[in-house]
Structures are given as structure tokens and as C-alpha cells.
Amino acid sequence: MKPKVAFFSFSSCEGCQLQALNLEDQLLSLLDIIEIVNFREAIDDKLENYDIAFVEGSISRYSDIPELIKIRNTAKVLVAFGSCSSQAGINAIRNRLRPEEANAMVYGDRAAWVETGHAKGIDEFVKVDYYLNGCPMDRREFIRLVKAAASGIPFIIPKLPVCTECKLRGNVCILEDRNTLCLGAVTLGGCNAICPAYGHPCVGCRGILPDANIEGMAELLRHHGASDLEIEHLYAMYNYGRISLLTARAASR
Amino acid sequence: MVEAMEYRVLLKKDIRVWVEWLMGKGELHAPVAKSASHPQYQFEKISQPDTVCLDYATTILPPKQCVQPVRETLIRFDRVANQFTLSDQVPERRLHIIFGIHTCDIHAFNFLNTVMRDGNADTQFLARSANTAIIGLRCRQHCDDKSFCESMGTNEPPDTGYDILMTDIGDRYFLELATERAAKLVDDLSCIPHTGDEDVVKWRQMLADSKKNFDRRLSINIEELPAYCEANYHSPMWDVIGKKCVACGSCTLVCPTCYCFDIRDELDMSLQGGERYRVWDSCQLGEFAAVAGGVNFRRDRRDRQRHRVHRKVKYPKERYNLFACVGCGRCSRACIADIQMLDILRQLGAKSHEFQRT
């Protein structure tokens, strides 16, 4: 029996679902090992029972929570799909404001029409079995996870920083070479350092490593000319949900 | 100095001819410039002879990847038949030629070959190493302020470990041919004639002059480094380093003598089989020393950095009577937190009397 796979979406751009759809030349062979029963970016049909649930997006409304719990209770394996879901991601930038303030900024005098609050990662509400980090998630990791889940073996992402893969690609370090502020040293790798490889700094989309040296990183970024505000912004972009602004501020002193 | 089997010369303007000819003999890896703003170089497989840059400060990554690729399949397994097959023990591959490597990197290759032969020999590595020709380059000065090859004795070539050694003697390169294979790498190319007496005189003069360009940057007795490490085991210098280190792993990945790898499995799309492969790893990463039961015996960055230094100047000295640090300075250049190997070794020497173990 092929495991049934479902995709669900909360506060997000649905870009991670699109990334799965972008696996054009591998989609057919994926369908040999799984059956997709719920995937609104690609199919209309929906089934209410499934084995593996990919949950995209962060939780930003109370009304989302029962839906998430239902998914958890149905799925044998629940995967946080992308950085919104794994760490509240870019949505959590609004968490620096009170929900009413953020609402008023976006919706003006119609703010009351919209239910929306602080963005949270899904593991604040339910148990998550696996994380596919990144904005968007990495397609090779997605395939690895599907293969592991379909054969009942654990899926492991080695806890190595982006710098490791960047070095192994033979890239010139953009922090050292161009003083471009980059979070590669403290961010979970697995993306094959795709941003620095094309000259764009790592902005931490795959999440800050659990044992990262936040103080040391702030110190060396300052040494490379960053202001405290720039360091805060760098961390806040994708990791506000995990590292409060206060921590980053205290760290950069 | 060991006498070469034969001497030749090559005019600088003819280097392109030789490089192109060598590309027909094997897969050629040589330094190329990587960045326009700062002089940074990398060993790359050469497809255009003009990209070869012999006037280079040392490369970002060492040439070890020409012998040990980043990722290598070890076995193929079949979950249905419950069998596995070893991948080729002696990989069949074209001759590889590493062109223009500095003497420090030749020393590093010699170290790796010693380690890989020890105990359970790494046959894959050794087979590739034997199938790699080394065309080295004698340096005429330090690469930059990070290198301290003179202090580690690696600005001079080792006795063995290379096929040809080049020296820049002005308008031409002086070539020392050291092996049987070397003769095949120059053949009877008309652009690489035998030396005249004048060339030899000029070469000897150049060697003598170059010596003066290397200053002693580490004024401690390096033979005492294992003892210094021992004495400084509990030194607060490791706390300072541990606070600065962000555990990116760069220092070990760019080290020409580091060889640690991780082993991982990857299933085929059919889920019926797959491969077990190895990939470069780093002792500076948090998970490196993590074992079952949630135990990690080098959890602190301080301990990991101390371990790295001991793996360079203490353990291999005690086991092989060799240093695993060749003074190339790559780790210091790659460190975004400005942790400097030269500083560490100086501190070890200077503080060795202060922190005696009790």
C-alpha cells in the first residue's frame, strides 16, 4: 500500500507547495511510491484520510487551531513544511507589534473585519515529526523525506551550518570578500548554500541552529561593520519566532 | 636536498603549450583566480589553459579534493535481495595532474598518505593518490601575513611526494624532475629543453635569495608543541577562543590535512536499494561528537577548538612524528571570527609555564 499524502496550507504564500509541483521530472516516479490525496495547488479531489501530512504556513488565527489539531489526529507523520510552518518565518516579523497595531497598518479602518494575530510555528500547538526548513523548502530534502517516510525509516537533516556547504562548493566568502552581512555560520544548512553561491547573503531562512553562538556571531558581524540595528533586522527577518528581538539586542551589546 | 633525476627549463611564454599538452595526458587541476576584488584562488579542473594562474597566494580549498572528492559512494545496497556490493576498491580513473601546488601542500599530501596507510588502509584514497601526478612550485615568499610555512619547515619541499618541482627564475621556470613519471610529463617537448649551466647557476642563486624572504614567524621550539599543548590543556585561552568561534567548520574544511568524514545512506526512488556514501565532515560542528543517548563529549566550542589544535600539533606528532599543520594559514584566512592559528601557537609557547597541570 502506498502511503497517502496530503498538503495543507495556513498563513503562507503556498510557495512550498509550488516547489513540490516544480519537481517536474521526478513527480511521476514519486507517484510510484506515494498517493497524493489532497493538494490544492494541483488537484481538486480531496480525501479525509491520509498518512503523511505536509503542513505549510504559520498559525495566525485562533480558528486555525482546530483544523491543525484535526490534521495531527489524522496523520501518522506530520511534517512542518517550510519556514512559516517550522519557525513562523517571515510572518513573525509582525510579532514585534501588538496584533491590533499590525492589523490597523495593513487593513486600516476595516481591521475589525479580519481575524489575524501573532504568527506561530505549528509546533507551538501540535507535535511535529519532521521539519522541512527553508523559504522555500528544499526539493531534494522533500524527496529524501518522502522516501524515508514511505519506507518507514527516520529522516535526518545533519545539523551543519550553511558555511559548511558554501566552503565545500569552493565559494569565495562574501562576508570576508565583500563585507556582505551573512548568517551562513549560524543557519541550518542543507540548501547547498544556494544564496551565497549566487552572491546573495544567507538571511537565515532555514532557521538558526539550536546551539548557535549568537553572541559571537553578533560580535563578528559588528567587526565587519554592522550596526546593532542591522544585526537585529538580519535575525528578525526569518527568526523572530525563535530568537526574540531582545535576545539579539542583548547579544549585540 | 635530494638530487633530482634531471633538470629542464621552460620559458614562461611557453607555459600555455605545456599546460595544453598536459591536459591531453590527464585531468589537470590548477589554481585559477576566483575574485576580482581580492586575490583569491581555487584549484579547479582546467578546460581553458589560459585560466591557470601560477603567481598565486594559496587557494581557498586545499588540493585534497582532487584525491578525495566531497562525496564518495562506498557501497550499494539492495533491500529486497538483502545484499550489498562494495563500490570499486581501485577506482579506474584517468591520471590526475595537480599543477602548480605549493610545497606546503605537498607536505600535506605526504601526511595524508601516511595516515591513510596506517591501520585499516583507505584503499580508495591510496589508489587515487597513486594515480595523481604532482607538479609542484617552489615559493619565493610568504603568501601573506597568515602563513608560517618557514616555521613549520614546509617552505622547502619534502624529499618525496612530487614528480616535478618548478622554480620561477625570471623569464623561465626551472624544472626538477624527481620520478620516472616526471619524464613522461615533459616527454621530448621542444619547449622544455635540458638546462644550460647558466640556468643552474641562476636557479641556485634564486633558491638562496628566496630563503631570505621567509622570516621566522613562530619563535618557539615547535618540537615542544605537544608538551605545550599538554601544559595549556586548562588554559583560559581556550575559553576566549570558544567565545569567538561560531562553529562554522570552515577552519577544518579548508585544512589540507583534515580528513574526517560522515557516512550517510540515500535510498533510490524505487525504495528497493540505495547507496551508502561518505562526505567531508568537521569536528567543529555541534553534532560531530554526539553519540547515542543524547551524549556529546565535545559539546563546547572551546573543547572543539582545542581538539582541532591538538589534532594538528600534538597527536600526529606523538603518533607519526609529523605535524598535521603545514603553516599554510588557510584556517586563519577562512575564519570569519578572526581566530588565528599563528596566535594560538604563539600563546601555547608563551604560556606554557603558567598553566601547569596540577
Coordinates of C-alpha atoms in Angstrom, one line a residue:
Chain A
M1 CA 0.0 0.0 0.0
K2 CA 1.3 3.4 -1.0
P3 CA 1.1 5.9 1.8
K4 CA -1.5 8.7 1.2
V5 CA 0.0 12.1 1.3
A6 CA -1.9 15.4 1.9
F7 CA -0.8 19.0 1.7
F8 CA -2.4 21.7 3.9
S9 CA -1.8 25.4 4.0
F10 CA -2.1 28.1 6.7
S11 CA -0.6 31.7 6.7
S12 CA 1.8 31.5 3.8
C13 CA 2.4 32.2 0.1
E14 CA 2.0 28.5 -0.8
G15 CA 5.4 28.7 -2.4
C16 CA 6.5 25.5 -0.8
Q17 CA 3.6 23.6 -2.4
L18 CA 4.7 25.1 -5.7
Q19 CA 8.2 23.9 -5.1
A20 CA 6.8 20.4 -4.7
L21 CA 5.0 20.9 -8.0
N22 CA 8.2 22.2 -9.6
L23 CA 9.7 18.7 -9.2
E24 CA 8.5 18.2 -12.8
D25 CA 10.9 15.4 -13.9
Q26 CA 10.5 13.4 -10.6
L27 CA 6.8 13.8 -9.9
L28 CA 5.8 10.7 -11.8
S29 CA 8.3 8.5 -10.1
L30 CA 7.2 10.0 -6.8
L31 CA 3.7 8.8 -7.5
D32 CA 5.0 5.3 -7.8
I33 CA 5.7 5.3 -4.0
I34 CA 3.1 7.7 -2.7
E35 CA -0.5 8.6 -3.4
I36 CA -1.4 12.3 -3.2
V37 CA -4.9 12.7 -1.9
N38 CA -5.0 16.4 -1.0
F39 CA -3.0 19.0 -2.9
R40 CA -5.0 22.1 -3.8
E41 CA -2.2 23.6 -5.9
A42 CA -2.5 20.6 -8.3
I43 CA -5.7 18.6 -7.8
D44 CA -9.4 19.1 -7.0
D45 CA -10.2 15.8 -5.3
K46 CA -9.8 15.6 -1.5
L47 CA -9.7 12.6 0.8
E48 CA -10.2 12.9 4.5
N49 CA -7.8 10.1 5.5
Y50 CA -4.1 10.3 4.9
D51 CA -0.8 9.0 6.3
I52 CA 1.6 11.8 5.7
A53 CA 0.6 15.5 6.1
F54 CA 2.7 18.4 4.8
V55 CA 1.6 21.4 6.7
E56 CA 2.6 24.7 5.2
G57 CA 2.2 28.2 6.8
S58 CA 2.2 29.6 10.3
I59 CA -0.7 29.7 12.7
S60 CA -2.0 33.3 13.0
R61 CA -5.7 32.8 13.8
Y62 CA -7.5 31.0 16.7
S63 CA -9.8 29.5 14.1
D64 CA -6.7 27.7 12.5
I65 CA -6.1 25.7 15.6
P66 CA -8.9 23.1 15.4
E67 CA -8.1 22.5 11.8
L68 CA -4.4 21.9 12.7
I69 CA -5.3 19.5 15.5
K70 CA -7.6 17.6 13.2
I71 CA -4.7 17.1 10.8
R72 CA -2.5 16.0 13.6
N73 CA -5.0 13.4 14.8
T74 CA -5.4 12.0 11.3
A75 CA -1.9 11.9 10.0
K76 CA 0.7 9.2 11.1
V77 CA 3.5 11.6 10.1
L78 CA 3.2 15.3 10.3
V79 CA 5.8 17.5 8.6
A80 CA 6.3 21.2 9.1
F81 CA 6.6 22.3 5.5
G82 CA 8.8 25.4 5.0
S83 CA 9.9 28.1 7.4
C84 CA 6.5 29.7 8.0
S85 CA 5.4 26.4 9.5
S86 CA 8.7 25.4 11.1
Q87 CA 9.6 28.7 12.8
A88 CA 6.8 31.1 11.9
G89 CA 9.3 32.5 9.4
I90 CA 8.8 35.8 7.7
N91 CA 5.3 36.1 9.1
A92 CA 6.6 36.6 12.5
I93 CA 8.1 40.0 11.7
R94 CA 4.6 41.3 12.7
N95 CA 5.1 39.8 16.2
R96 CA 7.1 42.9 17.2
L97 CA 3.8 44.9 17.1
R98 CA 0.6 44.3 19.1
P99 CA -1.9 42.4 16.8
E100 CA -4.2 45.4 16.7
E101 CA -1.4 47.7 15.6
A102 CA -0.3 45.3 12.8
N103 CA -3.9 44.9 11.7
A104 CA -4.5 48.6 11.5
M105 CA -1.3 49.1 9.5
V106 CA -2.5 46.7 6.8
Y107 CA -6.2 46.9 6.8
G108 CA -6.8 50.4 8.1
D109 CA -10.4 51.2 9.1
R110 CA -11.5 47.7 8.1
A111 CA -9.2 45.9 10.5
A112 CA -12.1 44.6 12.5
W113 CA -13.3 42.6 9.5
V114 CA -10.2 40.4 9.6
E115 CA -9.2 37.8 12.2
T116 CA -5.4 37.8 12.5
G117 CA -2.9 37.7 15.3
H118 CA 0.7 36.9 16.1
A119 CA 2.2 34.2 13.8
K120 CA 3.4 31.0 15.4
G121 CA 5.2 27.9 14.2
I122 CA 2.9 24.8 14.2
D123 CA 4.9 23.0 16.8
E124 CA 3.6 25.5 19.4
F125 CA 0.3 23.7 19.1
V126 CA 0.9 20.1 17.9
K127 CA 3.7 17.5 17.9
V128 CA 5.8 17.8 14.7
D129 CA 7.6 14.7 13.4
Y130 CA 9.8 16.2 10.8
Y131 CA 10.8 19.7 9.7
L132 CA 11.5 20.7 6.1
N133 CA 13.1 24.1 6.7
G134 CA 13.7 26.9 4.3
C135 CA 11.9 29.6 2.3
P136 CA 11.0 27.8 0.2
M137 CA 11.7 24.2 1.4
D138 CA 14.5 22.3 -0.4
R139 CA 13.2 20.0 -3.1
R140 CA 15.9 17.4 -2.6
E141 CA 15.2 17.3 1.1
F142 CA 11.5 16.9 0.3
I143 CA 12.2 13.8 -1.8
R144 CA 14.5 12.4 0.8
L145 CA 11.8 12.8 3.4
V146 CA 9.2 11.2 1.2
K147 CA 11.5 8.2 0.5
A148 CA 12.2 7.8 4.2
A149 CA 8.6 8.1 5.3
A150 CA 7.4 5.8 2.6
S151 CA 9.9 3.1 3.8
G152 CA 9.4 3.7 7.5
I153 CA 12.9 4.8 8.3
P154 CA 13.8 8.1 10.1
F155 CA 14.6 11.2 8.2
I156 CA 17.6 13.1 9.4
I157 CA 18.9 16.5 8.4
P158 CA 22.5 16.9 9.6
K159 CA 22.8 19.9 11.9
L160 CA 25.5 21.6 9.9
P161 CA 25.7 25.3 9.0
V162 CA 25.3 26.9 5.6
C163 CA 29.0 27.8 5.7
T164 CA 30.0 24.1 5.5
E165 CA 28.3 23.6 2.2
C166 CA 29.4 27.0 1.0
K167 CA 33.0 26.2 1.7
L168 CA 32.8 22.8 0.0
R169 CA 31.4 24.4 -3.1
G170 CA 34.6 26.4 -3.2
N171 CA 32.8 29.7 -3.0
V172 CA 34.6 32.9 -2.1
C173 CA 33.3 34.0 1.3
I174 CA 31.0 37.0 0.6
L175 CA 31.3 38.2 4.3
E176 CA 35.1 38.3 4.1
D177 CA 35.4 39.4 0.4
R178 CA 32.6 42.0 0.1
N179 CA 31.7 42.6 3.8
T180 CA 28.1 41.4 2.9
L181 CA 26.4 40.6 6.2
C182 CA 25.6 36.9 6.0
L183 CA 24.1 34.5 8.6
G184 CA 25.6 31.3 7.0
A185 CA 27.7 30.4 10.0
V186 CA 24.7 30.1 12.4
T187 CA 21.9 28.9 10.0
L188 CA 21.0 25.3 9.4
G189 CA 22.4 24.1 6.1
G190 CA 21.1 21.5 3.7
C191 CA 20.3 24.1 1.0
N192 CA 23.8 23.6 -0.6
A193 CA 24.4 27.3 0.2
I194 CA 22.4 28.3 -2.8
C195 CA 22.2 32.0 -1.8
P196 CA 25.8 32.8 -1.1
A197 CA 26.8 30.7 -4.1
Y198 CA 25.0 33.3 -6.2
G199 CA 26.3 36.3 -4.3
H200 CA 23.3 36.8 -2.0
P201 CA 23.8 36.6 1.7
C202 CA 22.3 34.0 3.9
V203 CA 19.3 35.5 5.7
G204 CA 18.6 32.5 8.0
C205 CA 15.5 31.2 6.2
R206 CA 16.3 27.6 7.4
G207 CA 16.4 28.6 11.0
I208 CA 19.2 29.4 13.4
L209 CA 21.0 26.3 14.6
P210 CA 20.0 25.2 18.2
D211 CA 23.4 25.6 19.7
A212 CA 24.5 28.6 17.6
N213 CA 26.9 31.2 19.1
I214 CA 24.5 34.2 18.8
E215 CA 26.8 36.5 20.8
G216 CA 29.9 35.5 18.9
M217 CA 28.1 36.0 15.6
A218 CA 26.8 39.5 16.6
E219 CA 30.4 40.4 17.7
L220 CA 31.9 39.3 14.4
L221 CA 29.2 41.0 12.3
R222 CA 29.9 44.2 14.2
H223 CA 33.5 43.7 13.4
H224 CA 32.5 43.6 9.7
G225 CA 30.8 46.9 10.1
A226 CA 27.3 46.0 11.0
S227 CA 25.2 48.3 13.3
D228 CA 23.1 46.8 16.1
L229 CA 20.0 47.7 14.1
E230 CA 21.3 45.8 11.0
I231 CA 22.1 42.8 13.1
E232 CA 18.6 42.9 14.6
H233 CA 17.0 43.1 11.2
L234 CA 19.1 40.3 9.9
Y235 CA 17.9 38.0 12.6
A236 CA 14.4 39.2 12.7
M237 CA 13.7 38.5 9.0
Y238 CA 13.2 34.8 9.4
N239 CA 13.9 34.0 13.0
Y240 CA 11.8 36.4 15.1
G241 CA 9.7 33.5 16.2
R242 CA 12.8 31.7 17.6
I243 CA 15.1 34.5 18.7
S244 CA 13.3 37.5 20.2
L245 CA 14.5 40.9 19.2
L246 CA 15.5 41.4 22.8
T247 CA 17.9 38.4 22.7
A248 CA 19.5 39.8 19.5
R249 CA 19.7 43.2 21.0
A250 CA 21.3 42.0 24.3
A251 CA 23.6 39.8 22.2
S252 CA 24.9 42.6 20.1
R253 CA 25.9 44.7 23.1
Chain B
M1 CA 68.3 18.5 -0.6
V2 CA 67.7 15.4 -2.6
E3 CA 69.2 15.5 -6.1
A4 CA 66.6 15.5 -8.9
M5 CA 66.9 12.9 -11.6
E6 CA 67.0 15.5 -14.3
Y7 CA 66.7 19.3 -14.9
R8 CA 64.8 21.1 -17.6
V9 CA 63.7 24.6 -18.3
L10 CA 60.5 26.2 -19.7
L11 CA 60.1 29.7 -20.9
K12 CA 57.2 31.4 -19.2
K13 CA 55.7 32.3 -22.6
D14 CA 55.5 28.6 -23.3
I15 CA 53.6 27.6 -20.2
R16 CA 50.4 27.5 -22.1
V17 CA 51.8 25.0 -24.6
W18 CA 52.8 22.7 -21.8
V19 CA 49.5 23.0 -19.9
E20 CA 47.5 22.2 -23.1
W21 CA 49.7 19.2 -23.7
L22 CA 49.3 18.0 -20.1
M23 CA 45.5 18.3 -20.5
G24 CA 45.8 15.6 -23.1
K25 CA 47.8 13.4 -20.7
G26 CA 45.3 13.5 -17.8
E27 CA 42.8 15.5 -15.9
L28 CA 44.6 18.7 -15.0
H29 CA 43.8 20.6 -11.8
A30 CA 45.5 24.0 -11.3
P31 CA 45.0 27.3 -9.4
V32 CA 42.7 29.9 -11.0
A33 CA 41.7 33.3 -9.8
K34 CA 38.2 33.5 -8.2
S35 CA 37.6 37.0 -7.1
A36 CA 38.3 40.3 -8.8
S37 CA 38.3 42.4 -5.6
H38 CA 40.8 40.4 -3.5
P39 CA 43.3 37.9 -4.7
Q40 CA 41.6 34.6 -4.0
Y41 CA 42.3 31.3 -5.8
Q42 CA 41.0 27.9 -6.2
F43 CA 42.2 24.6 -7.6
E44 CA 39.9 23.7 -10.5
K45 CA 39.7 21.2 -13.3
I46 CA 41.2 23.1 -16.2
S47 CA 39.4 23.3 -19.5
Q48 CA 41.0 26.5 -20.8
P49 CA 44.8 26.7 -20.5
D50 CA 44.8 30.5 -20.1
T51 CA 42.9 30.3 -16.8
V52 CA 45.9 28.7 -15.0
C53 CA 47.4 31.2 -12.6
L54 CA 50.8 30.2 -11.2
D55 CA 51.5 33.6 -9.5
Y56 CA 49.0 32.9 -6.7
A57 CA 48.7 33.3 -2.9
T58 CA 47.4 30.0 -1.6
T59 CA 44.0 28.7 -2.6
I60 CA 40.7 28.8 -0.5
L61 CA 40.3 25.0 -0.5
P62 CA 43.4 22.7 -0.5
P63 CA 44.0 20.4 -3.4
K64 CA 42.9 17.4 -1.4
Q65 CA 39.6 17.3 -3.2
C66 CA 41.4 16.2 -6.3
V67 CA 42.2 13.0 -4.4
Q68 CA 39.3 12.7 -2.0
P69 CA 36.0 14.1 -3.6
V70 CA 33.5 15.8 -1.3
R71 CA 31.1 12.9 -1.7
E72 CA 32.0 9.3 -2.5
T73 CA 29.9 6.2 -2.8
L74 CA 31.2 3.4 -0.5
I75 CA 28.6 0.6 -1.1
R76 CA 25.4 -0.1 -3.0
F77 CA 22.7 -2.0 -1.1
D78 CA 19.6 -3.9 -2.2
R79 CA 16.9 -4.1 0.5
V80 CA 14.9 -6.7 -1.4
A81 CA 17.7 -9.2 -2.0
N82 CA 19.3 -8.2 1.3
Q83 CA 22.7 -7.8 -0.3
F84 CA 25.3 -5.1 -0.7
T85 CA 28.2 -4.6 -3.1
L86 CA 31.3 -2.6 -2.4
S87 CA 32.0 0.1 -4.9
D88 CA 35.2 -0.2 -6.8
Q89 CA 38.2 -0.7 -4.4
V90 CA 40.6 0.7 -7.0
P91 CA 38.7 3.4 -8.9
E92 CA 39.5 3.3 -12.5
R93 CA 40.1 6.8 -13.5
R94 CA 42.2 8.9 -15.8
L95 CA 45.6 10.1 -14.5
H96 CA 45.0 13.3 -12.5
I97 CA 47.7 16.0 -12.5
I98 CA 47.8 18.6 -9.8
F99 CA 49.7 21.5 -11.3
G100 CA 51.5 24.3 -9.5
I101 CA 50.9 23.3 -5.9
H102 CA 53.0 24.9 -3.2
T103 CA 55.4 22.9 -1.2
C104 CA 53.3 23.2 2.0
D105 CA 50.5 21.3 0.1
I106 CA 53.0 18.6 -1.0
H107 CA 53.9 18.1 2.7
A108 CA 50.2 17.9 3.5
F109 CA 49.7 15.2 0.8
N110 CA 52.5 13.2 2.3
F111 CA 50.9 13.5 5.7
L112 CA 47.5 12.3 4.3
N113 CA 49.2 9.3 2.6
T114 CA 50.9 8.3 5.9
V115 CA 47.6 8.4 7.8
M116 CA 45.6 6.6 5.1
R117 CA 48.2 3.8 5.1
D118 CA 48.0 3.4 8.9
G119 CA 45.8 0.7 10.4
N120 CA 42.9 -0.1 8.1
A121 CA 44.3 1.4 4.9
D122 CA 41.9 3.6 3.0
T123 CA 42.4 1.8 -0.3
Q124 CA 40.2 4.1 -2.3
F125 CA 42.2 7.2 -1.2
L126 CA 45.5 5.5 -1.8
A127 CA 44.6 4.3 -5.2
R128 CA 43.6 7.7 -6.3
S129 CA 46.6 9.2 -4.7
A130 CA 48.9 6.8 -6.6
N131 CA 47.1 7.8 -9.7
T132 CA 47.8 11.5 -9.2
A133 CA 50.9 13.3 -10.5
I134 CA 52.1 16.2 -8.5
I135 CA 53.8 19.2 -10.3
G136 CA 54.8 21.5 -7.5
L137 CA 56.0 25.0 -7.3
R138 CA 58.7 26.4 -5.0
C139 CA 57.6 29.6 -3.3
R140 CA 59.8 32.7 -3.3
Q141 CA 58.0 34.4 -0.4
H142 CA 55.2 34.0 2.1
C143 CA 51.7 34.0 0.6
D144 CA 50.6 36.7 3.1
D145 CA 50.7 37.5 6.8
K146 CA 48.7 34.4 7.8
S147 CA 51.2 31.8 6.6
F148 CA 54.1 30.5 8.7
C149 CA 55.4 27.7 6.5
E150 CA 59.0 28.6 7.3
S151 CA 58.4 27.9 11.0
M152 CA 56.9 24.5 10.1
G153 CA 59.7 23.7 7.6
T154 CA 57.3 23.5 4.7
N155 CA 58.5 26.3 2.5
E156 CA 61.1 23.8 1.4
P157 CA 59.9 20.7 -0.5
P158 CA 59.8 17.3 1.2
D159 CA 62.2 14.5 0.0
T160 CA 59.4 12.7 -1.9
G161 CA 55.8 13.3 -2.8
Y162 CA 56.2 15.1 -6.1
D163 CA 57.0 14.4 -9.7
I164 CA 58.2 17.7 -10.9
L165 CA 59.1 20.9 -9.0
M166 CA 59.1 24.3 -10.7
T167 CA 61.1 27.3 -9.7
D168 CA 60.4 30.8 -11.1
I169 CA 63.8 32.1 -12.2
G170 CA 62.8 35.2 -14.1
D171 CA 61.8 34.7 -17.7
R172 CA 61.5 30.9 -17.3
Y173 CA 60.7 28.1 -14.9
F174 CA 63.4 25.7 -13.8
L175 CA 62.1 22.2 -13.5
E176 CA 63.4 19.5 -11.2
L177 CA 62.3 16.0 -12.4
A178 CA 62.1 13.6 -9.5
T179 CA 60.3 10.5 -10.7
E180 CA 60.1 8.1 -13.6
R181 CA 56.6 9.5 -14.2
A182 CA 58.1 13.0 -14.5
A183 CA 59.9 12.1 -17.7
K184 CA 56.6 11.2 -19.3
L185 CA 55.1 14.5 -18.2
V186 CA 57.7 16.5 -20.2
D187 CA 58.4 13.9 -22.8
D188 CA 60.6 15.3 -25.6
L189 CA 58.6 18.5 -25.8
S190 CA 60.7 21.0 -27.7
C191 CA 59.6 23.9 -25.4
I192 CA 61.1 22.1 -22.4
P193 CA 64.8 21.7 -23.2
H194 CA 67.5 20.5 -21.0
T195 CA 69.1 23.1 -18.8
G196 CA 72.2 25.1 -19.7
D197 CA 74.9 25.8 -17.0
E198 CA 73.6 29.4 -16.8
D199 CA 70.1 28.2 -15.7
V200 CA 71.5 26.1 -12.9
V201 CA 73.6 29.0 -11.6
K202 CA 70.6 31.2 -11.8
W203 CA 68.4 28.6 -10.1
R204 CA 70.8 28.1 -7.2
Q205 CA 71.0 31.9 -6.7
M206 CA 67.2 32.1 -6.7
L207 CA 66.9 29.4 -4.1
A208 CA 69.4 31.3 -1.9
D209 CA 67.7 34.6 -2.4
S210 CA 64.3 33.2 -1.7
K211 CA 65.4 31.8 1.7
K212 CA 65.9 35.4 2.8
N213 CA 62.3 36.3 2.0
F214 CA 61.0 33.9 4.6
D215 CA 61.0 35.3 8.2
R216 CA 60.6 33.1 11.2
R217 CA 57.1 33.9 12.4
L218 CA 56.8 31.4 15.2
S219 CA 59.7 31.9 17.5
I220 CA 59.1 28.8 19.7
N221 CA 60.6 25.4 19.5
I222 CA 58.0 23.5 17.5
E223 CA 59.3 20.2 18.7
E224 CA 57.9 21.2 22.2
L225 CA 54.4 21.8 20.9
P226 CA 53.0 18.5 22.2
A227 CA 54.3 19.4 25.6
Y228 CA 53.0 23.0 25.3
C229 CA 49.5 21.6 24.4
E230 CA 49.6 19.4 27.5
A231 CA 50.6 22.2 29.8
N232 CA 47.9 24.5 28.4
Y233 CA 45.1 22.0 28.5
H234 CA 43.2 24.0 31.0
S235 CA 44.4 27.4 29.9
P236 CA 41.7 30.2 29.8
M237 CA 42.9 30.9 26.2
W238 CA 40.5 28.2 25.1
D239 CA 37.6 30.0 26.8
V240 CA 38.4 33.1 24.8
I241 CA 38.6 31.2 21.6
G242 CA 35.4 29.3 22.4
K243 CA 33.5 32.6 22.8
K244 CA 34.7 33.9 19.5
C245 CA 34.2 30.7 17.5
V246 CA 30.8 30.4 15.7
A247 CA 31.4 26.7 14.8
C248 CA 31.0 27.2 11.0
G249 CA 33.5 24.4 10.4
S250 CA 35.5 26.4 7.8
C251 CA 38.9 26.0 9.5
T252 CA 38.8 22.2 9.1
L253 CA 37.2 22.2 5.6
V254 CA 40.0 24.4 4.2
C255 CA 42.7 22.4 6.1
P256 CA 45.0 20.4 3.7
T257 CA 45.4 17.7 6.3
C258 CA 41.9 17.2 7.7
Y259 CA 40.3 14.0 6.6
C260 CA 37.2 13.3 8.7
F261 CA 34.1 12.2 7.0
D262 CA 30.5 11.4 7.8
I263 CA 28.7 8.3 6.4
R264 CA 25.1 8.6 5.2
D265 CA 22.6 6.4 3.4
E266 CA 20.5 7.5 0.4
L267 CA 17.6 5.4 -0.9
D268 CA 16.8 5.2 -4.6
M269 CA 13.4 6.4 -5.8
S270 CA 12.3 2.8 -6.0
L271 CA 13.0 2.4 -2.3
Q272 CA 14.4 -1.1 -3.1
G273 CA 18.0 -0.1 -2.9
G274 CA 20.4 2.7 -2.3
E275 CA 23.9 3.8 -1.6
R276 CA 26.0 4.5 1.4
Y277 CA 28.3 7.4 0.9
R278 CA 30.8 9.4 2.7
V279 CA 31.1 13.2 2.8
W280 CA 33.6 15.6 4.3
D281 CA 32.8 16.4 7.9
S282 CA 34.1 18.8 10.5
C283 CA 35.0 18.3 14.2
Q284 CA 33.9 21.9 14.8
L285 CA 30.2 21.1 14.2
G286 CA 28.0 20.5 17.2
E287 CA 26.9 17.0 16.1
F288 CA 30.3 15.7 15.3
A289 CA 30.9 14.1 18.8
A290 CA 27.3 13.4 19.5
V291 CA 26.6 9.7 20.4
A292 CA 23.7 7.6 21.4
G293 CA 21.7 8.6 24.4
G294 CA 22.0 12.3 23.8
V295 CA 25.6 12.4 25.0
N296 CA 28.1 14.8 23.3
F297 CA 31.6 14.5 24.5
R298 CA 32.7 17.8 22.9
R299 CA 29.6 19.9 23.4
D300 CA 31.5 23.2 24.0
R301 CA 33.1 25.1 21.1
R302 CA 36.1 25.7 23.4
D303 CA 36.7 21.9 23.6
R304 CA 36.3 21.5 19.8
Q305 CA 38.8 24.2 19.0
R306 CA 41.3 22.8 21.5
H307 CA 40.7 19.4 19.9
R308 CA 41.4 20.8 16.5
V309 CA 44.7 22.3 17.6
H310 CA 45.8 19.1 19.3
R311 CA 44.9 17.2 16.2
K312 CA 47.3 19.4 14.3
V313 CA 50.4 19.8 16.5
K314 CA 50.1 17.2 19.3
Y315 CA 48.5 13.8 18.5
P316 CA 50.1 13.3 15.0
K317 CA 53.5 14.4 16.3
E318 CA 53.2 11.8 19.0
R319 CA 51.9 9.1 16.7
Y320 CA 53.7 9.7 13.4
N321 CA 56.4 12.2 14.4
L322 CA 54.8 14.5 11.9
F323 CA 52.9 17.8 12.3
A324 CA 49.4 18.0 10.7
C325 CA 49.9 21.8 10.5
V326 CA 51.9 22.8 7.5
G327 CA 51.6 26.5 8.2
C328 CA 49.7 27.3 5.1
G329 CA 47.4 29.7 7.0
R330 CA 44.2 28.7 5.3
C331 CA 42.3 28.2 8.6
S332 CA 43.2 31.7 9.7
R333 CA 42.2 33.2 6.4
A334 CA 38.9 31.4 6.3
C335 CA 37.9 32.3 9.9
I336 CA 35.2 34.9 10.0
A337 CA 35.7 35.3 13.7
D338 CA 39.4 36.1 13.3
I339 CA 40.8 33.1 15.2
Q340 CA 44.4 32.8 14.1
M341 CA 46.5 29.6 14.2
L342 CA 49.7 31.6 14.4
D343 CA 48.4 33.4 17.5
I344 CA 47.2 30.2 19.1
L345 CA 50.7 28.5 18.6
R346 CA 52.4 31.6 19.9
Q347 CA 50.2 31.6 23.0
L348 CA 50.8 28.0 23.6
G349 CA 54.6 28.6 23.5
A350 CA 54.4 31.7 25.6
K351 CA 52.0 30.5 28.3
S352 CA 53.4 27.0 28.6
H353 CA 54.9 27.7 32.0
E354 CA 51.9 29.5 33.5
F355 CA 49.2 26.8 33.4
Q356 CA 50.9 23.6 34.6
R357 CA 48.5 20.8 35.1
T358 CA 48.0 20.2 38.8

